[in-house]
């Protein structure tokens, strides 16, 4: 057993680490609520100005960008949650010839950094007329999420007990019925994790949207904030308020589904 | 027990035996076609968005193209151009410095905290875990906006220095040729530390308690215990943390673009920043593609080499 002093030392170190993480975030919150344009956080004369959120919302035309981000992130989650389990089911259980090779192809996508594809991707989309287009961005985000999605669902579906599958077959269940009635109900935790991770990656993405969207009217929230900071750099409090608004959806999901996020990110990290 | 369950006669067989030889459901050509049809939607989009552009990157990198007019063949010229460009070499040096902040420091700190925390549970651990992992779920743009202000001339970092009597250290951190890069590096440390810590703490929790008991019976102190038990048990997690953080450092873009744009001068340029400006500012599409290919190859090598030394095969 550990001594009392060891426990105290552990707490001191943990608190120091946690404080280092949390102080910048607290400052962001404070600046977002600060009445001064410089975003000065004056703890002595605390005056919380919630009007900043409304002001930032109006000045940055936030509603429009929010709608774009929501369409892209939710659309990506929906489509990936629909087609990744189909592919994962086939690769894990139906196992057609060439399936192993296909799985390797999907896995390779996890290892290839975005920079290795972004340049031709931009020009391809331009030739399809999908640059500066929300459907174009949605399509790209789906494609980028699929390698993880298929990997994740295949791994999860492969762990369904084979006896369950066999008994379904004996009952005369077809491929779809087996998937729908036996396999999918067991995938709830895996699907929730996948949906949360894909939502987070797509919502938080800056680079892809930054490259593919040049028209300010089509910016998702992240790119809009980057743009906002260039144009309204003197209004730090509004900038920070916008930042808080943008971070909020994923942070709220994280509050309620911490375990899914952490286990997903850690497992996703082990995906190689 | 339902009838359905009973009908599944194989259930009485020992499970591992079944697992080894699970029969594919697909048997005939028809079944194969159906199996492929399940994969097709995902495969089609994936090929269009990821596979084709990957191949195109390699092809583009052999051409000199401004994105509009006809391209001319340059062979490996774009690669040679990149490797002979002093700014590119400087950017690679910056990546080296970022590696220290994005990878080495978070991993050392993560191992340290795992060593301390794996010696038993603490009350309130869950809250600490929640807080320390938080930067991982924040959008990069919000992190960049926050730290740009924190480091600003009249910002909280300078105010805090003033308050603790280190006023002579005050400066415009991101405007400094020498300090901007390490200052941004520290933001990377701030972001990735929590991930490393959780990886190592959860890995350390899985180390059998008997190993620690044995070490303690041998009279090992905390330090010996760490090197004899904890560290060897964390090799797989170490591999993951190294892969993720090294690739993160190689790819650094959002944070730098949104704070310094590679400046002042070229003092915070990274390969990804050069790639972006080559492709979309200076219209050297081929040169940009070549940088993309080099970055992809570097990432693959990093991932494979680390897997070779820390993966299943290594032990």
Coordinates of C-alpha atoms in Angstrom, one line a residue:
Chain A
X1 CA 0.0 0.0 0.0
X2 CA 1.0 3.5 -0.6
X3 CA 2.1 5.9 2.0
X4 CA 0.1 9.0 2.8
X5 CA 2.9 11.2 1.4
X6 CA 2.8 9.4 -1.9
X7 CA -0.9 10.0 -2.2
X8 CA -0.4 13.6 -1.5
X9 CA 2.4 13.9 -4.1
X10 CA 0.2 12.2 -6.6
X11 CA -2.6 14.6 -6.0
X12 CA -0.2 17.6 -6.3
X13 CA 1.0 16.3 -9.7
X14 CA -2.4 15.6 -11.0
X15 CA -3.8 18.9 -9.9
X16 CA -0.8 20.7 -11.5
X17 CA -1.4 18.8 -14.8
X18 CA -5.1 19.4 -14.7
X19 CA -4.6 23.1 -13.9
X20 CA -2.2 23.5 -16.8
X21 CA -4.9 22.1 -19.1
X22 CA -7.8 23.9 -17.7
X23 CA -6.4 27.4 -17.2
X24 CA -6.2 28.3 -20.9
X25 CA -9.8 27.0 -21.3
X26 CA -11.0 29.1 -18.3
X27 CA -9.3 32.1 -19.8
X28 CA -11.2 31.5 -23.1
X29 CA -14.5 31.3 -21.2
X30 CA -13.6 34.5 -19.3
X31 CA -12.6 36.4 -22.4
X32 CA -15.8 35.2 -24.1
X33 CA -17.8 36.8 -21.3
X34 CA -15.6 39.9 -21.0
X35 CA -17.2 43.3 -21.6
X36 CA -13.9 44.7 -22.9
X37 CA -13.0 44.2 -26.6
X38 CA -9.5 43.2 -25.6
X39 CA -11.0 40.3 -23.8
X40 CA -9.4 41.3 -20.5
X41 CA -10.5 38.9 -17.7
X42 CA -10.8 41.0 -14.6
X43 CA -11.5 38.7 -11.7
X44 CA -11.7 41.7 -9.3
X45 CA -14.6 43.3 -11.1
X46 CA -16.3 40.3 -12.6
X47 CA -19.0 41.3 -15.1
X48 CA -20.3 38.6 -17.2
X49 CA -21.4 39.8 -20.6
X50 CA -23.5 37.1 -22.1
X51 CA -24.4 39.5 -24.9
X52 CA -21.1 38.6 -26.5
X53 CA -22.5 35.4 -27.8
X54 CA -25.4 37.1 -29.5
X55 CA -23.1 39.8 -30.9
X56 CA -20.7 37.2 -32.2
X57 CA -23.6 35.2 -33.6
X58 CA -24.9 38.2 -35.6
X59 CA -21.6 39.7 -36.6
X60 CA -20.2 36.4 -37.9
X61 CA -23.4 35.3 -39.6
X62 CA -23.1 32.3 -37.3
X63 CA -26.4 30.7 -38.1
X64 CA -25.5 30.1 -41.7
X65 CA -22.1 28.6 -40.9
X66 CA -23.7 26.5 -38.1
X67 CA -26.2 25.1 -40.6
X68 CA -23.4 24.1 -43.0
X69 CA -21.4 22.5 -40.2
X70 CA -24.5 20.6 -39.0
X71 CA -25.4 19.4 -42.5
X72 CA -21.9 18.2 -43.1
X73 CA -21.2 16.6 -39.7
X74 CA -24.7 15.0 -39.3
X75 CA -24.8 13.9 -43.0
X76 CA -21.4 12.3 -42.7
X77 CA -22.4 10.5 -39.5
X78 CA -25.6 9.2 -41.1
X79 CA -24.1 7.9 -44.3
X80 CA -21.1 6.4 -42.6
X81 CA -23.3 4.7 -40.0
X82 CA -25.3 3.3 -42.9
X83 CA -22.6 2.0 -45.2
X84 CA -19.7 1.2 -42.9
X85 CA -21.6 -1.6 -41.1
X86 CA -22.7 -3.0 -44.4
X87 CA -19.1 -3.3 -45.6
X88 CA -17.9 -4.4 -42.2
X89 CA -20.5 -7.1 -42.1
X90 CA -19.6 -8.4 -45.5
X91 CA -15.8 -8.3 -44.8
X92 CA -16.2 -9.9 -41.3
X93 CA -18.8 -12.6 -42.0
X94 CA -19.7 -13.0 -45.7
X95 CA -16.0 -12.9 -46.6
X96 CA -16.1 -12.8 -50.4
X97 CA -13.0 -13.6 -52.3
X98 CA -10.7 -10.6 -52.4
X99 CA -12.2 -9.4 -49.1
X100 CA -8.9 -9.5 -47.3
X101 CA -7.3 -7.4 -50.0
X102 CA -10.2 -4.9 -49.8
X103 CA -9.8 -4.7 -46.0
X104 CA -6.1 -4.0 -46.5
X105 CA -7.1 -1.2 -48.9
X106 CA -9.4 0.4 -46.3
X107 CA -6.7 0.0 -43.6
X108 CA -4.2 1.7 -45.8
X109 CA -6.4 4.8 -45.8
X110 CA -5.9 5.1 -42.1
X111 CA -2.2 5.4 -42.6
X112 CA -2.2 7.9 -45.4
X113 CA -2.1 11.4 -44.2
X114 CA -4.5 13.9 -45.7
X115 CA -1.6 15.8 -47.2
X116 CA -0.9 12.8 -49.5
X117 CA -4.3 13.3 -51.2
X118 CA -5.5 16.8 -50.7
X119 CA -3.9 18.4 -53.8
X120 CA -5.4 16.1 -56.5
X121 CA -8.6 15.9 -54.4
X122 CA -9.0 19.6 -54.8
X123 CA -8.5 19.6 -58.5
X124 CA -10.7 16.5 -58.9
X125 CA -13.6 18.2 -57.1
X126 CA -13.0 21.3 -59.1
X127 CA -13.5 19.3 -62.3
X128 CA -16.7 17.8 -60.9
X129 CA -17.9 21.2 -59.9
X130 CA -17.9 20.3 -56.3
X131 CA -15.5 22.9 -54.9
X132 CA -17.2 25.5 -52.7
X133 CA -20.2 23.2 -52.5
X134 CA -21.6 21.7 -49.3
X135 CA -22.5 18.4 -51.0
X136 CA -18.9 18.2 -52.2
X137 CA -17.5 18.7 -48.7
X138 CA -20.0 16.2 -47.4
X139 CA -18.9 13.6 -49.9
X140 CA -15.2 14.2 -49.0
X141 CA -15.8 13.9 -45.3
X142 CA -17.7 10.6 -45.9
X143 CA -14.9 9.3 -47.9
X144 CA -12.3 10.3 -45.3
X145 CA -14.3 8.7 -42.5
X146 CA -14.8 5.4 -44.2
X147 CA -11.4 3.8 -43.7
X148 CA -11.8 4.1 -40.0
X149 CA -15.5 3.3 -40.1
X150 CA -15.1 0.1 -42.1
X151 CA -12.1 -1.0 -40.0
X152 CA -14.1 -0.2 -36.8
X153 CA -17.3 -2.1 -37.8
X154 CA -15.5 -5.0 -39.3
X155 CA -13.5 -5.5 -36.0
X156 CA -16.6 -5.2 -33.9
X157 CA -18.8 -7.5 -36.1
X158 CA -16.0 -10.1 -36.3
X159 CA -16.4 -10.6 -32.5
X160 CA -20.1 -11.6 -32.8
X161 CA -20.2 -15.2 -31.5
X162 CA -20.3 -17.5 -34.5
X163 CA -22.9 -19.7 -32.8
X164 CA -25.4 -16.9 -32.9
X165 CA -24.8 -16.5 -36.6
X166 CA -25.1 -20.2 -37.3
X167 CA -28.3 -20.5 -35.3
X168 CA -29.8 -17.6 -37.3
X169 CA -28.8 -19.5 -40.5
X170 CA -30.4 -22.6 -39.3
X171 CA -33.6 -20.6 -38.7
X172 CA -33.4 -19.7 -42.3
X173 CA -32.5 -16.1 -41.9
X174 CA -31.0 -14.5 -45.0
X175 CA -28.0 -12.2 -45.2
X176 CA -30.1 -9.1 -44.5
X177 CA -32.1 -10.7 -41.8
X178 CA -29.0 -11.9 -40.1
X179 CA -27.4 -8.5 -40.2
X180 CA -30.6 -6.7 -39.1
X181 CA -31.8 -9.0 -36.4
X182 CA -28.7 -10.6 -35.0
X183 CA -25.6 -8.6 -35.9
X184 CA -26.7 -4.9 -35.7
X185 CA -28.4 -5.1 -32.3
X186 CA -25.1 -6.2 -30.9
X187 CA -23.3 -3.3 -32.5
X188 CA -24.9 -0.5 -30.5
X189 CA -21.9 0.5 -28.4
X190 CA -19.6 0.3 -31.5
X191 CA -22.0 2.3 -33.6
X192 CA -22.3 5.0 -30.9
X193 CA -18.6 5.3 -30.6
X194 CA -18.2 5.5 -34.4
X195 CA -20.9 8.1 -34.7
X196 CA -19.4 10.3 -31.9
X197 CA -15.9 10.1 -33.4
X198 CA -17.0 10.8 -36.9
X199 CA -19.1 13.7 -35.7
X200 CA -16.2 15.1 -33.7
X201 CA -13.7 14.7 -36.6
X202 CA -16.0 16.3 -39.1
X203 CA -17.2 19.1 -36.9
X204 CA -13.7 20.0 -35.7
X205 CA -12.1 19.7 -39.1
X206 CA -10.4 22.8 -40.3
X207 CA -7.9 21.7 -43.0
X208 CA -10.2 19.9 -45.5
X209 CA -12.9 22.6 -45.4
X210 CA -10.2 25.3 -45.5
X211 CA -8.8 23.9 -48.8
X212 CA -12.1 23.0 -50.4
X213 CA -14.2 26.0 -49.5
X214 CA -13.1 29.4 -50.9
X215 CA -16.4 31.2 -50.8
X216 CA -17.0 32.7 -47.3
X217 CA -20.7 32.0 -47.7
X218 CA -20.0 28.3 -47.7
X219 CA -17.6 28.1 -44.8
X220 CA -18.4 25.7 -41.9
X221 CA -18.0 27.2 -38.4
X222 CA -14.3 26.3 -38.0
X223 CA -13.2 28.0 -41.2
X224 CA -15.6 30.9 -40.5
X225 CA -13.9 31.4 -37.1
X226 CA -10.5 31.4 -38.7
X227 CA -11.7 34.0 -41.2
X228 CA -13.5 36.0 -38.4
X229 CA -10.2 36.2 -36.4
X230 CA -8.5 37.8 -39.4
X231 CA -11.2 40.4 -40.0
X232 CA -12.2 41.3 -36.5
X233 CA -8.9 40.8 -34.7
X234 CA -9.6 43.8 -32.5
X235 CA -12.7 42.3 -30.9
X236 CA -11.1 39.5 -28.9
X237 CA -14.1 39.0 -26.6
X238 CA -16.4 38.3 -29.6
X239 CA -13.8 36.0 -31.2
X240 CA -13.6 34.0 -28.0
X241 CA -17.3 33.9 -27.7
X242 CA -17.5 32.4 -31.2
X243 CA -14.8 30.0 -30.2
X244 CA -16.8 28.8 -27.2
X245 CA -19.9 28.4 -29.4
X246 CA -18.0 26.3 -31.9
X247 CA -16.4 24.0 -29.3
X248 CA -19.7 23.6 -27.4
X249 CA -21.4 20.8 -29.3
X250 CA -18.6 18.3 -29.1
X251 CA -17.8 19.3 -25.5
X252 CA -21.4 18.6 -24.6
X253 CA -21.3 15.2 -26.2
X254 CA -18.0 14.6 -24.4
X255 CA -19.6 15.4 -21.1
X256 CA -22.3 12.8 -21.6
X257 CA -20.2 10.2 -23.4
X258 CA -16.7 10.5 -22.0
X259 CA -16.1 6.8 -22.1
X260 CA -17.0 6.5 -25.7
X261 CA -14.7 9.3 -26.7
X262 CA -11.7 8.2 -24.7
X263 CA -12.1 4.5 -25.6
X264 CA -12.8 5.3 -29.2
X265 CA -9.8 7.7 -29.6
X266 CA -7.5 5.2 -27.8
X267 CA -8.8 2.2 -29.9
X268 CA -8.8 4.4 -33.0
X269 CA -5.2 5.1 -32.2
X270 CA -4.5 1.3 -32.1
X271 CA -6.1 0.9 -35.5
X272 CA -2.9 0.1 -37.3
Chain B
X1 CA -33.5 -20.8 -22.7
X2 CA -35.4 -20.2 -25.9
X3 CA -36.0 -22.8 -28.7
X4 CA -33.8 -20.7 -31.0
X5 CA -30.9 -20.9 -28.6
X6 CA -31.3 -24.7 -28.3
X7 CA -31.3 -25.2 -32.0
X8 CA -27.9 -23.6 -32.2
X9 CA -26.4 -27.0 -31.4
X10 CA -22.8 -25.8 -32.0
X11 CA -23.1 -23.8 -28.8
X12 CA -22.1 -26.9 -26.8
X13 CA -18.8 -27.1 -28.7
X14 CA -15.9 -25.3 -27.1
X15 CA -15.9 -21.8 -28.5
X16 CA -12.2 -21.4 -29.6
X17 CA -12.5 -24.4 -31.9
X18 CA -15.5 -22.9 -33.6
X19 CA -13.7 -19.6 -33.9
X20 CA -10.7 -21.0 -35.8
X21 CA -12.7 -22.5 -38.5
X22 CA -15.7 -20.3 -39.0
X23 CA -17.4 -21.1 -42.3
X24 CA -17.8 -18.1 -44.6
X25 CA -21.5 -17.6 -45.2
X26 CA -20.8 -17.0 -48.9
X27 CA -20.5 -20.1 -51.0
X28 CA -21.7 -19.8 -54.5
X29 CA -21.1 -17.0 -57.1
X30 CA -24.4 -15.5 -56.2
X31 CA -23.4 -15.3 -52.6
X32 CA -20.1 -13.6 -53.6
X33 CA -22.0 -11.1 -55.7
X34 CA -24.3 -10.3 -52.7
X35 CA -21.3 -10.0 -50.4
X36 CA -19.6 -7.5 -52.8
X37 CA -22.9 -5.6 -53.1
X38 CA -22.7 -4.9 -49.3
X39 CA -19.2 -3.5 -49.7
X40 CA -19.9 -1.5 -52.8
X41 CA -21.3 1.8 -51.5
X42 CA -18.5 2.2 -49.0
X43 CA -15.9 1.1 -51.6
X44 CA -17.1 3.4 -54.3
X45 CA -16.9 6.6 -52.2
X46 CA -13.7 5.5 -50.6
X47 CA -12.0 4.8 -54.0
X48 CA -13.2 8.2 -55.4
X49 CA -12.1 10.3 -52.4
X50 CA -9.0 8.5 -51.1
X51 CA -7.6 5.8 -53.4
X52 CA -7.7 7.7 -56.7
X53 CA -6.2 11.0 -55.3
X54 CA -3.5 9.0 -53.6
X55 CA -2.4 7.6 -57.0
X56 CA -2.9 10.9 -58.6
X57 CA -0.6 12.6 -56.1
X58 CA 2.3 10.4 -57.2
X59 CA 1.4 11.2 -60.9
X60 CA 1.0 14.9 -60.3
X61 CA 4.3 15.1 -58.5
X62 CA 6.1 14.3 -61.8
X63 CA 4.7 17.3 -63.6
X64 CA 5.2 21.0 -63.5
X65 CA 1.6 22.4 -63.5
X66 CA 0.0 25.7 -62.5
X67 CA -3.4 24.2 -62.1
X68 CA -4.7 25.9 -65.3
X69 CA -2.5 25.6 -68.4
X70 CA -0.9 22.6 -69.9
X71 CA 1.5 20.6 -67.6
X72 CA 5.1 19.8 -68.5
X73 CA 7.0 16.7 -67.5
X74 CA 9.7 17.2 -64.9
X75 CA 10.3 13.6 -63.7
X76 CA 11.8 13.8 -60.2
X77 CA 12.5 17.5 -60.5
X78 CA 9.9 18.5 -57.9
X79 CA 11.4 16.2 -55.4
X80 CA 14.9 17.4 -56.1
X81 CA 13.6 21.0 -56.0
X82 CA 12.1 20.4 -52.5
X83 CA 15.2 18.7 -51.1
X84 CA 17.4 21.5 -52.4
X85 CA 15.2 24.4 -51.2
X86 CA 16.7 26.0 -48.1
X87 CA 13.3 26.9 -46.8
X88 CA 12.2 23.3 -47.1
X89 CA 15.2 22.1 -45.2
X90 CA 14.6 24.8 -42.6
X91 CA 11.0 23.5 -42.4
X92 CA 12.2 20.0 -41.8
X93 CA 14.3 21.3 -39.0
X94 CA 11.2 22.9 -37.5
X95 CA 9.5 19.6 -37.7
X96 CA 12.4 18.2 -35.6
X97 CA 11.8 20.8 -32.9
X98 CA 8.1 20.2 -33.0
X99 CA 8.8 16.5 -32.5
X100 CA 10.3 17.3 -29.2
X101 CA 7.2 19.2 -28.1
X102 CA 4.5 17.2 -29.8
X103 CA 6.0 13.8 -29.1
X104 CA 8.9 13.5 -26.6
X105 CA 7.7 15.8 -23.9
X106 CA 4.1 14.5 -23.8
X107 CA 5.3 10.9 -23.8
X108 CA 7.7 11.6 -20.9
X109 CA 5.1 13.4 -18.9
X110 CA 2.5 10.7 -19.7
X111 CA 4.9 7.9 -18.6
X112 CA 5.6 9.9 -15.4
X113 CA 2.0 10.2 -14.6
X114 CA 1.3 6.6 -15.4
X115 CA 4.1 5.5 -13.1
X116 CA 2.6 7.5 -10.3
X117 CA -1.0 6.6 -10.9
X118 CA -0.6 2.9 -11.6
X119 CA 0.5 2.4 -8.0
X120 CA -3.2 2.4 -7.0
X121 CA -6.4 4.2 -7.6
X122 CA -7.0 7.7 -6.4
X123 CA -10.4 9.2 -5.5
X124 CA -11.6 11.6 -8.1
X125 CA -9.4 10.1 -10.8
X126 CA -12.3 10.3 -13.3
X127 CA -12.6 14.1 -13.1
X128 CA -8.8 14.5 -13.6
X129 CA -9.1 12.1 -16.6
X130 CA -12.0 14.1 -18.0
X131 CA -10.1 17.4 -17.7
X132 CA -6.8 16.2 -19.0
X133 CA -8.3 14.7 -22.1
X134 CA -10.4 17.7 -22.9
X135 CA -8.0 19.4 -25.4
X136 CA -8.4 16.3 -27.6
X137 CA -12.0 17.1 -28.3
X138 CA -11.6 20.9 -28.9
X139 CA -11.5 22.1 -32.5
X140 CA -7.9 23.1 -33.6
X141 CA -9.2 26.5 -34.6
X142 CA -10.4 27.2 -31.1
X143 CA -7.1 26.1 -29.6
X144 CA -5.3 28.3 -32.1
X145 CA -7.5 31.4 -31.3
X146 CA -7.1 30.8 -27.6
X147 CA -3.3 30.5 -27.6
X148 CA -2.8 33.3 -30.0
X149 CA -4.4 35.6 -27.5
X150 CA -2.7 34.0 -24.5
X151 CA 0.7 34.7 -26.1
X152 CA -0.2 38.2 -27.3
X153 CA 1.8 41.2 -26.3
X154 CA -0.7 42.3 -23.6
X155 CA -2.0 38.8 -23.1
X156 CA -2.3 36.7 -20.0
X157 CA 1.1 34.9 -20.4
X158 CA 2.9 38.3 -20.3
X159 CA 0.6 39.6 -17.5
X160 CA 1.3 36.5 -15.4
X161 CA 5.1 36.9 -15.9
X162 CA 4.7 40.5 -14.8
X163 CA 2.8 39.5 -11.7
X164 CA 5.4 36.9 -10.6
X165 CA 8.2 39.4 -11.0
X166 CA 9.5 38.1 -14.3
X167 CA 8.4 41.2 -16.2
X168 CA 11.7 41.3 -18.1
X169 CA 10.7 38.1 -19.9
X170 CA 7.6 39.8 -21.4
X171 CA 7.4 39.9 -25.2
X172 CA 5.4 39.2 -28.2
X173 CA 6.0 35.4 -28.1
X174 CA 4.6 34.6 -31.5
X175 CA 6.3 37.5 -33.1
X176 CA 9.7 36.3 -32.1
X177 CA 12.0 34.6 -34.6
X178 CA 13.5 32.4 -32.0
X179 CA 10.6 31.8 -29.6
X180 CA 7.6 31.5 -31.8
X181 CA 8.3 27.9 -32.8
X182 CA 8.9 26.6 -29.2
X183 CA 5.9 28.6 -28.0
X184 CA 3.7 26.8 -30.6
X185 CA 5.4 23.6 -29.7
X186 CA 4.2 24.0 -26.1
X187 CA 0.6 24.3 -27.4
X188 CA 1.2 20.9 -29.0
X189 CA 2.4 19.5 -25.7
X190 CA -0.7 21.0 -24.1
X191 CA -2.9 19.3 -26.6
X192 CA -1.4 15.8 -26.8
X193 CA -0.3 15.3 -23.2
X194 CA -3.7 14.1 -22.1
X195 CA -3.9 11.5 -24.9
X196 CA -0.5 10.1 -23.9
X197 CA -1.3 10.0 -20.3
X198 CA -4.6 8.2 -20.7
X199 CA -3.0 5.7 -23.1
X200 CA -0.3 4.9 -20.5
X201 CA -2.5 4.9 -17.5
X202 CA -5.0 2.6 -19.1
X203 CA -2.1 0.4 -20.3
X204 CA -0.5 0.3 -16.8
X205 CA -3.8 -0.7 -15.2
X206 CA -3.7 -3.8 -17.4
X207 CA -0.3 -4.9 -16.0
X208 CA -0.9 -7.8 -13.7
X209 CA -0.7 -6.8 -10.1
X210 CA 1.5 -9.9 -9.3
X211 CA 4.3 -8.3 -11.3
X212 CA 4.2 -5.3 -9.0
X213 CA 3.9 -7.5 -5.9
X214 CA 6.9 -9.5 -7.1
X215 CA 8.9 -6.4 -7.6
X216 CA 8.0 -5.1 -4.2
X217 CA 9.0 -8.4 -2.5
X218 CA 12.3 -7.9 -4.2
X219 CA 12.5 -4.6 -2.5
X220 CA 12.1 -2.4 -5.6
X221 CA 11.4 1.2 -5.0
X222 CA 9.2 3.3 -7.2
X223 CA 11.9 4.0 -9.7
X224 CA 13.1 0.4 -10.1
X225 CA 9.5 -0.7 -10.2
X226 CA 8.9 1.7 -13.1
X227 CA 11.8 0.4 -15.2
X228 CA 11.3 -3.2 -14.4
X229 CA 7.6 -3.6 -14.6
X230 CA 5.7 -0.5 -15.8
X231 CA 7.8 0.5 -18.8
X232 CA 8.2 -3.0 -20.3
X233 CA 4.4 -3.5 -19.9
X234 CA 3.7 -0.3 -21.8
X235 CA 5.6 -1.1 -25.0
X236 CA 2.5 -1.4 -27.2
X237 CA 1.0 1.9 -25.8
X238 CA 4.4 3.5 -26.3
X239 CA 4.3 2.4 -30.0
X240 CA 0.8 4.0 -30.4
X241 CA 1.7 7.2 -28.7
X242 CA 4.9 7.5 -30.7
X243 CA 3.1 6.9 -34.0
X244 CA 0.3 9.3 -33.3
X245 CA 2.4 12.1 -32.0
X246 CA 5.2 11.9 -34.5
X247 CA 2.7 11.9 -37.4
X248 CA 1.0 14.8 -35.6
X249 CA 4.3 16.8 -35.6
X250 CA 5.0 15.9 -39.3
X251 CA 1.6 17.2 -40.3
X252 CA 1.4 20.4 -38.2
X253 CA -0.7 22.9 -40.0
X254 CA -3.9 24.2 -38.4
X255 CA -2.3 25.6 -35.3
X256 CA 0.6 27.3 -37.2
X257 CA -1.5 28.6 -40.1
X258 CA -4.0 30.1 -37.7
X259 CA -1.5 31.8 -35.5
X260 CA 1.7 32.8 -37.4
X261 CA 1.1 31.6 -41.0
X262 CA 4.6 30.2 -40.9
X263 CA 6.1 33.5 -39.7
X264 CA 7.7 35.7 -38.6
X265 CA 9.8 35.3 -41.8
X266 CA 9.9 31.6 -42.3
X267 CA 10.6 30.8 -38.7
X268 CA 7.6 28.6 -38.1
X269 CA 7.2 27.1 -41.5
X270 CA 6.4 23.4 -41.7
X271 CA 6.2 21.0 -44.7
X272 CA 2.3 21.2 -44.6
X273 CA 2.5 25.0 -44.7
X274 CA 4.8 24.9 -47.7
X275 CA 2.5 22.3 -49.3
X276 CA -0.5 24.6 -48.9
X277 CA 1.2 27.7 -50.2
X278 CA 2.8 25.9 -53.1
X279 CA -0.5 24.3 -54.2
X280 CA -3.0 27.2 -53.6
X281 CA -1.0 30.4 -53.4
X282 CA 2.0 30.0 -55.8
X283 CA 0.2 27.5 -58.1
X284 CA 3.0 25.0 -58.2
X285 CA 0.7 22.0 -58.1
X286 CA 3.3 19.4 -59.0
X287 CA 5.7 20.6 -56.3
X288 CA 2.9 20.5 -53.7
X289 CA 1.9 17.0 -54.7
X290 CA 5.6 16.0 -54.3
X291 CA 5.6 17.3 -50.7
X292 CA 2.3 15.4 -50.1
X293 CA 3.9 12.2 -51.4
X294 CA 7.0 12.7 -49.2
X295 CA 4.8 13.3 -46.2
X296 CA 2.8 10.2 -46.9
X297 CA 5.9 8.1 -47.3
X298 CA 7.4 9.5 -44.1
X299 CA 4.2 8.8 -42.2
X300 CA 4.1 5.2 -43.5
X301 CA 7.8 4.6 -42.6
X302 CA 7.2 6.0 -39.1
X303 CA 4.2 3.8 -38.6
X304 CA 5.8 0.7 -40.0
X305 CA 9.1 1.1 -38.2
X306 CA 7.4 1.7 -34.9
X307 CA 5.0 -1.3 -35.4
X308 CA 8.1 -3.4 -36.2
X309 CA 9.7 -2.6 -32.8
X310 CA 6.6 -2.4 -30.6
X311 CA 3.9 -4.4 -32.3
X312 CA 3.0 -8.0 -31.8
X313 CA 5.8 -9.4 -33.9
X314 CA 8.5 -7.7 -31.8
X315 CA 7.8 -9.7 -28.7

